[in-house]
CSV table of C-alpha atoms in Angstrom, one decimal:
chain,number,residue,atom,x,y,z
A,1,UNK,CA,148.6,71.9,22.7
A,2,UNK,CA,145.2,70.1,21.9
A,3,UNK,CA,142.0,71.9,22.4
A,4,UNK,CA,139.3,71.1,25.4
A,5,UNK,CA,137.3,68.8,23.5
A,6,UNK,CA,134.2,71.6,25.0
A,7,UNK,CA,135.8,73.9,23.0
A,8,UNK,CA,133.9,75.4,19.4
A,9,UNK,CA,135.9,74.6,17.0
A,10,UNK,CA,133.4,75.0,13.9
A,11,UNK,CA,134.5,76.6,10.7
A,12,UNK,CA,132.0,78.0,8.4
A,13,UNK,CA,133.6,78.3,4.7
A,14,UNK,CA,131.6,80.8,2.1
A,15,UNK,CA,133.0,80.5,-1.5
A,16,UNK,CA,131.0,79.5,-4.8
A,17,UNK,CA,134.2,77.9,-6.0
A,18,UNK,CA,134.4,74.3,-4.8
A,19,UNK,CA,138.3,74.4,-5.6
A,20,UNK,CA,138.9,76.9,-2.4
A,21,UNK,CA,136.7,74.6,-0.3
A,22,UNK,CA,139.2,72.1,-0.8
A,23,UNK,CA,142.0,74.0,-0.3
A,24,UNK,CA,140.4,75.0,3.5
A,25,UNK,CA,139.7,71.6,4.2
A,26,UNK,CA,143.6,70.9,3.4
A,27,UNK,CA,145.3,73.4,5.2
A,28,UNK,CA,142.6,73.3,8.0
A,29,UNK,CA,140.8,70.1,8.5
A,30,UNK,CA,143.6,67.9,7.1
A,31,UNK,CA,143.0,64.0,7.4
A,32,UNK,CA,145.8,61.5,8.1
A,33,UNK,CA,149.1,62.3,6.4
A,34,UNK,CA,150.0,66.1,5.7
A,35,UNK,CA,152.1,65.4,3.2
A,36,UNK,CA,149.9,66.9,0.5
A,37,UNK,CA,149.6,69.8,2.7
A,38,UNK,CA,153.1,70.4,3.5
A,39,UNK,CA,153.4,70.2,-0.2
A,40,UNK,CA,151.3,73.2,-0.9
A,41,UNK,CA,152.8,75.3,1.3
A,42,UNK,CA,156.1,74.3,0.2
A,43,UNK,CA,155.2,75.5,-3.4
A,44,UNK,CA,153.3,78.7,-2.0
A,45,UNK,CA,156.0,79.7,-0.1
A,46,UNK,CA,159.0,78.2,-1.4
A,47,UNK,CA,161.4,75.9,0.0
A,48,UNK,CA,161.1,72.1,0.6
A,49,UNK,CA,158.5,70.1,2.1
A,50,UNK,CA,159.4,69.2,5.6
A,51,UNK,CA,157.0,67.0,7.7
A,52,UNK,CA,156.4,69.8,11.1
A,53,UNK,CA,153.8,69.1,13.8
A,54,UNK,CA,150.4,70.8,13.0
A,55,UNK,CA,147.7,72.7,14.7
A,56,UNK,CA,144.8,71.6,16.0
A,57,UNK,CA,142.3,70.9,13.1
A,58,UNK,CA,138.6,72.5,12.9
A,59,UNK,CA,135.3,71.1,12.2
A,60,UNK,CA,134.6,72.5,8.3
A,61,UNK,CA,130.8,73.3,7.2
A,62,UNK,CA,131.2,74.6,3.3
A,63,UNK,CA,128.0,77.1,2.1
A,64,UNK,CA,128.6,78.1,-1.8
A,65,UNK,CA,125.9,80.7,-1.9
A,66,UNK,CA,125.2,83.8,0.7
A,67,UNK,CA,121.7,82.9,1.1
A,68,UNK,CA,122.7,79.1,1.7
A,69,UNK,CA,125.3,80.7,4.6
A,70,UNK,CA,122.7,82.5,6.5
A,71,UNK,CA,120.5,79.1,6.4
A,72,UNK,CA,123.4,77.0,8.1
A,73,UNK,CA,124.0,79.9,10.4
A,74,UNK,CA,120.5,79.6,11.8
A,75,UNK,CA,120.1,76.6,11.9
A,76,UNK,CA,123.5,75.9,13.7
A,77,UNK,CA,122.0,78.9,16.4
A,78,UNK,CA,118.8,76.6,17.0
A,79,UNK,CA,120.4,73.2,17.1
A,80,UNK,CA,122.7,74.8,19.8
A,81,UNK,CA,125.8,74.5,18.2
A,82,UNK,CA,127.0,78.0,16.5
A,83,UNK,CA,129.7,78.5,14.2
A,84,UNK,CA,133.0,80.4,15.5
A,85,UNK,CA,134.5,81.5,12.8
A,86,UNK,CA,133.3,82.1,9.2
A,87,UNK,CA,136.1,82.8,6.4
A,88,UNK,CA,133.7,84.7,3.1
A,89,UNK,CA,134.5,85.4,-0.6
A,90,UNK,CA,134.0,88.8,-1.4
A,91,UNK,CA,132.6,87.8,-4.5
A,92,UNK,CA,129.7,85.0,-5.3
A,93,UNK,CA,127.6,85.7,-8.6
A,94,UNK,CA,125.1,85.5,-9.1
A,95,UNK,CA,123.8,86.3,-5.5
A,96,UNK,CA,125.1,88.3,-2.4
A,97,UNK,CA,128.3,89.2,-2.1
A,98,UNK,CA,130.7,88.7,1.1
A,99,UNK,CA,129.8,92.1,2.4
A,100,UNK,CA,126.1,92.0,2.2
A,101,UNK,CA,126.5,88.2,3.4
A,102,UNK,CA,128.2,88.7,6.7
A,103,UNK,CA,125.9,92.0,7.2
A,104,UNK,CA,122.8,89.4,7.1
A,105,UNK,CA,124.7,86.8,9.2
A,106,UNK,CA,125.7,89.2,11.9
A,107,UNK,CA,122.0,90.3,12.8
A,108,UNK,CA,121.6,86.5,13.1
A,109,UNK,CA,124.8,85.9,15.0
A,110,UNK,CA,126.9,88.8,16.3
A,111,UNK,CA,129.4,86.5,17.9
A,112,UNK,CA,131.0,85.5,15.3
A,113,UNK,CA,134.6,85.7,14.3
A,114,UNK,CA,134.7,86.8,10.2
A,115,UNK,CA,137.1,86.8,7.5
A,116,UNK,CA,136.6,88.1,4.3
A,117,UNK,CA,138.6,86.6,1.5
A,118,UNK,CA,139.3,90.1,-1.0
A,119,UNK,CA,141.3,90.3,-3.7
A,120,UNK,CA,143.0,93.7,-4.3
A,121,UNK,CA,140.1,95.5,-6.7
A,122,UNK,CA,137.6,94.1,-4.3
A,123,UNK,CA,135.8,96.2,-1.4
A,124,UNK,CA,138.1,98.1,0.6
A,125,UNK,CA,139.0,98.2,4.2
A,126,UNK,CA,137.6,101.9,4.0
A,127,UNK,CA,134.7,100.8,2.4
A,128,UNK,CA,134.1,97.7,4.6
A,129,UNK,CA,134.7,100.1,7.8
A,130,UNK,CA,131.7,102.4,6.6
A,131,UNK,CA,129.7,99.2,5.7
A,132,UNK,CA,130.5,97.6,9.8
A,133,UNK,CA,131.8,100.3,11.9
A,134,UNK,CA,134.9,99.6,14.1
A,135,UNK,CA,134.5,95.8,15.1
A,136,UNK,CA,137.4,93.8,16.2
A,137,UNK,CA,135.5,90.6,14.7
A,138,UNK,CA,136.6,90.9,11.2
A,139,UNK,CA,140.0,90.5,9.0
A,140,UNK,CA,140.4,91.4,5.8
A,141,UNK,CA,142.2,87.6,3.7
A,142,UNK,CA,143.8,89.3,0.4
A,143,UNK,CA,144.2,86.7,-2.6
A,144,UNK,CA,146.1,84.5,-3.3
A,145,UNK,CA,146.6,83.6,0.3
A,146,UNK,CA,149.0,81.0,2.2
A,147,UNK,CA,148.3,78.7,4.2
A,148,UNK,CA,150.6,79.8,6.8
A,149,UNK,CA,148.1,82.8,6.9
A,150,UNK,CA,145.2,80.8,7.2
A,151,UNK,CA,145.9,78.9,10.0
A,152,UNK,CA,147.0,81.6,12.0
A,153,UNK,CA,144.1,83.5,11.6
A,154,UNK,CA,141.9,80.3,12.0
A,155,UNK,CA,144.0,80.1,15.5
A,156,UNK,CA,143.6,82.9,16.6
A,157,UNK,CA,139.9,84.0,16.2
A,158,UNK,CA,139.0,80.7,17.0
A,159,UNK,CA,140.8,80.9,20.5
A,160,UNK,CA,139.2,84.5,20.8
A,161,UNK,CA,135.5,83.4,20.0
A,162,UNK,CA,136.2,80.8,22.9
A,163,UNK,CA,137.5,82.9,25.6
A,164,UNK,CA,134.8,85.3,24.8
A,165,UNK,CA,131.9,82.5,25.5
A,166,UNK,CA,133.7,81.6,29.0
A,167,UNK,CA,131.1,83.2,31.6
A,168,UNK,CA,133.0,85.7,33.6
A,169,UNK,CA,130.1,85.6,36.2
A,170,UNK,CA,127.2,83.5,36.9
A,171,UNK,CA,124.2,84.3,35.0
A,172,UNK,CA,120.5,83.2,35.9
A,173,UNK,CA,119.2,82.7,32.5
A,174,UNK,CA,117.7,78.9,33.1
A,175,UNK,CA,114.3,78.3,32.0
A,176,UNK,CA,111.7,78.0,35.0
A,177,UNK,CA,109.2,75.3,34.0
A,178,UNK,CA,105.8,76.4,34.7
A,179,UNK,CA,104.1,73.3,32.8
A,180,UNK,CA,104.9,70.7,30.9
A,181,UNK,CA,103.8,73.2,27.6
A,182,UNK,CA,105.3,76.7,29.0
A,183,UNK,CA,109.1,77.8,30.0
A,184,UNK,CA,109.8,81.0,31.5
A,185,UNK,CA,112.9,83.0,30.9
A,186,UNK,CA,112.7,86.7,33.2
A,187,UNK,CA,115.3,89.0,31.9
A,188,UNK,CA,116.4,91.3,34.3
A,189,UNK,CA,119.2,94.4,34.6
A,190,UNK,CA,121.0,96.0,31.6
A,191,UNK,CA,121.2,94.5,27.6
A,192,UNK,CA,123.9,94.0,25.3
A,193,UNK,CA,124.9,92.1,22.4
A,194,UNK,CA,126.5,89.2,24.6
A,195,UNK,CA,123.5,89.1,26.7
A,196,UNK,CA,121.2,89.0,24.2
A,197,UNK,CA,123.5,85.9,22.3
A,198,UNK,CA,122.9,84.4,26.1
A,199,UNK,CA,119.5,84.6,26.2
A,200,UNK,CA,118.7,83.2,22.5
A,201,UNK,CA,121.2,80.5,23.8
A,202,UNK,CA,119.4,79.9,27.0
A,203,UNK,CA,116.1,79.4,25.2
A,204,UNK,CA,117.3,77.1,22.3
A,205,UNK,CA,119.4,74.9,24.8
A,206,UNK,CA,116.8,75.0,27.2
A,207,UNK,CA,113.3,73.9,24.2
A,208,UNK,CA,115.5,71.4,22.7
A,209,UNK,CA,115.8,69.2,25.9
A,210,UNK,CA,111.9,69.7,26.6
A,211,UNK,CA,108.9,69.3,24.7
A,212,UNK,CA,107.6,72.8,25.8
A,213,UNK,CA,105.1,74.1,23.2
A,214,UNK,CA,105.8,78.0,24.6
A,215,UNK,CA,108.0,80.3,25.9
A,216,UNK,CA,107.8,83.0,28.0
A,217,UNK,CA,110.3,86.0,27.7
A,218,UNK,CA,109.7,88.5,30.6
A,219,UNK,CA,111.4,91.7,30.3
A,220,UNK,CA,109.9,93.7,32.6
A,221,UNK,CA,113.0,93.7,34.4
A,222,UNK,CA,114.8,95.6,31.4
A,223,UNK,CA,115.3,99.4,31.8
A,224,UNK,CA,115.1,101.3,28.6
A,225,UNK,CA,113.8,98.6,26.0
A,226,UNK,CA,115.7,100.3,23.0
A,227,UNK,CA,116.3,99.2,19.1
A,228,UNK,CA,119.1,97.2,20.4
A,229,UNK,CA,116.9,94.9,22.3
A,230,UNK,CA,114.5,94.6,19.4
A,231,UNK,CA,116.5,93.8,17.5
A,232,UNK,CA,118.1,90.9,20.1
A,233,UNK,CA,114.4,90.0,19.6
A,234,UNK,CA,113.7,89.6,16.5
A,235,UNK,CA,116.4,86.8,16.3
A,236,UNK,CA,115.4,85.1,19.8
A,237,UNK,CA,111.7,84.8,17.7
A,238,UNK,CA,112.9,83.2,14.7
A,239,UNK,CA,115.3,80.8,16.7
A,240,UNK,CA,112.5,79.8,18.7
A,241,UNK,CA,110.3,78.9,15.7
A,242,UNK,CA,113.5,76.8,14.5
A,243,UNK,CA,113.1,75.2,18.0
A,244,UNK,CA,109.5,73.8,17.2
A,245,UNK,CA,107.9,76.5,20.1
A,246,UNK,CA,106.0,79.5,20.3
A,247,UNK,CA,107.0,82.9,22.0
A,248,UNK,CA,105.4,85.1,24.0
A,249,UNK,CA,107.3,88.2,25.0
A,250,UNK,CA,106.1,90.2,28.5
A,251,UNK,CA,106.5,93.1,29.8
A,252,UNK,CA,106.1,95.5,26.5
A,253,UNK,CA,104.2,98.0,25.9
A,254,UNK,CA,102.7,99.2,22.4
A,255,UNK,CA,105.8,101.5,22.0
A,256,UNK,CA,108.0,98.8,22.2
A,257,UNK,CA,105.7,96.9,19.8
A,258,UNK,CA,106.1,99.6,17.1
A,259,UNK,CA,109.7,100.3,17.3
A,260,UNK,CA,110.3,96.6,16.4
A,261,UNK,CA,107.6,97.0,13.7
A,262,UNK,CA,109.9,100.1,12.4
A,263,UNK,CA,113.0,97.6,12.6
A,264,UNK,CA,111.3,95.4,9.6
A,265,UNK,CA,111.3,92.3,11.5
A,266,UNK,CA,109.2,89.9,11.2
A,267,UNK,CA,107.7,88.7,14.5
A,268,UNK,CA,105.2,86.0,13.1
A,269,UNK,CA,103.3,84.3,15.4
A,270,UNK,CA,104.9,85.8,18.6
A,271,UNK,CA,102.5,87.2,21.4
A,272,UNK,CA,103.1,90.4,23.1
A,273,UNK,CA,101.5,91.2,26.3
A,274,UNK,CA,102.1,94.0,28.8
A,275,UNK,CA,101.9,92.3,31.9
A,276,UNK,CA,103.9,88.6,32.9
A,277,UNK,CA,100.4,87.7,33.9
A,278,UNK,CA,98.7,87.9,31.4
A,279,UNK,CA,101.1,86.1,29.3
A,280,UNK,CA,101.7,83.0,31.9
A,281,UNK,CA,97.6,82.9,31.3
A,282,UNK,CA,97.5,83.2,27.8
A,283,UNK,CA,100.1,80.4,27.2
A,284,UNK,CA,98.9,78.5,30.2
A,285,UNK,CA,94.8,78.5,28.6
A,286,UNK,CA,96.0,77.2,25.1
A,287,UNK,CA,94.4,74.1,23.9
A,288,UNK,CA,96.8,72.0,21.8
């Protein structure tokens, strides 16, 4: 069955070895004949090449470096367009590993669906567990792997990142337009992870088809503004700065403002003010 053509079917690939990039591409962005493909699984997993019908192919990004991963990661989050699926060596010399890679990633994108490539004295699932916690948004690829393998996980987290994005309810997270310069985004009711993915989605979808220089996130509405909301925020600051705007973030009080100063992150430019009015006027009253 061929995929909606709505549906995210981005691949992320993290290895410093440009060999394994190719073999990806191969087994999951093959072009034309598969020959060569049914080849290589033919000599991995014995057997003769037969030509069989294949998946649905994925759209391929390659990244050789951890620090060159998180890059594309953000700025696939700010153009709108995130990755579903990354698949990460465990081992990258001479900078971050897979581990420390995916940690960065996932305060950037907790959506996505991660496997890390591990070859038997590598990390273990022990040690990865005490690293992540229980998540169900990671497998563990041991080396050497098939492509039969591949693909299936490919498929299957994939299809899972997707059913995850459908909304199960309607959500009012639209920017309200107060000027051509200022959008307004009131968040209202309880925060999780998927809400805060919504809202930083919301705002980049919403600044890239304006030329609004700020934007206004209200959370007044928000009972209990804990770490888990600073640190939603943290990353709804940086992708707005990707977006070209400003943000100005209502509704917090200097409590708030410390606990995300005790976080580490790095807030820039963004504006806190304790009441939505004083923040509509602030951005409202600012020359350009």
């Amino acid at each position: 069955m061929s995929p909606h053509p709505s549906e995210n079917r981005r691949i992320l690939v993290v290895d410093d070895n440009e060999d394994i990039h190719d073999d990806f591409r191969r087994i999951l962005a093959p072009r034309g004949d598969t020959s060569d493909l049914d080849e290589l699984e033919a000599a991995l997993l014995g057997g003769t090449s037969t030509a069989t019908p294949r998946p649905p192919t994925f759209e391929l990004t390659s990244a050789h470096q951890g620090s060159e991963a998180l890059a594309k990661v953000q700025k696939a989050l700010a153009d709108g367009s995130p990755y579903a699926l990354a698949f990460i060596d465990v081992r990258m010399p001479p900078g971050w590993d897979g581990v420390e890679t995916l940690a960065r990633i996932w305060q950037e994108d907790p959506r996505l669906q991660a496997v890390i490539c591990s070859a038997y004295s590598d990390y273990s699932w022990e040690a990865m567990s005490a690293r992540f916690g229980r998540t169900d948004r990671l497998l563990v690829l041991k080396k050497p792997f098939d492509p039969l393998e591949v693909r299936q996980m490919a498929c299957a987290l994939v299809d899972k990142w997707n059913h995850l994005a459908r909304p199960s309810a309607p959500t009012s997270l639209a920017l309200l337009p107060l000027s051509e310069d200022v959008v307004l985004l009131p968040l209202l009711g309880q925060v999780d992870p998927e809400r805060l993915r919504q809202v930083r989605e919301a705002l980049v979808m919403g600044l890239s088809s304006r030329r609004a220089r700020f934007a206004i996130l209200d959370v007044t509405g928000v009972p209990g503004l804990g770490s888990e909301l600073a640190e939603g925020l943290i990353g709804a600051a940086r992708a707005v700065s990707l977006a070209g705007a400003e943000l100005v973030l209502t509704g917090v009080g200097p409590e708030f403002v410390r606990a995300l100063a005790l976080l580490g992150g790095d807030l820039g430019g963004v504006k806190t003010h304790s009441t939505l009015q004083s923040g509509v006027a602030f951005a409202l009253e600012k020359p350009r």
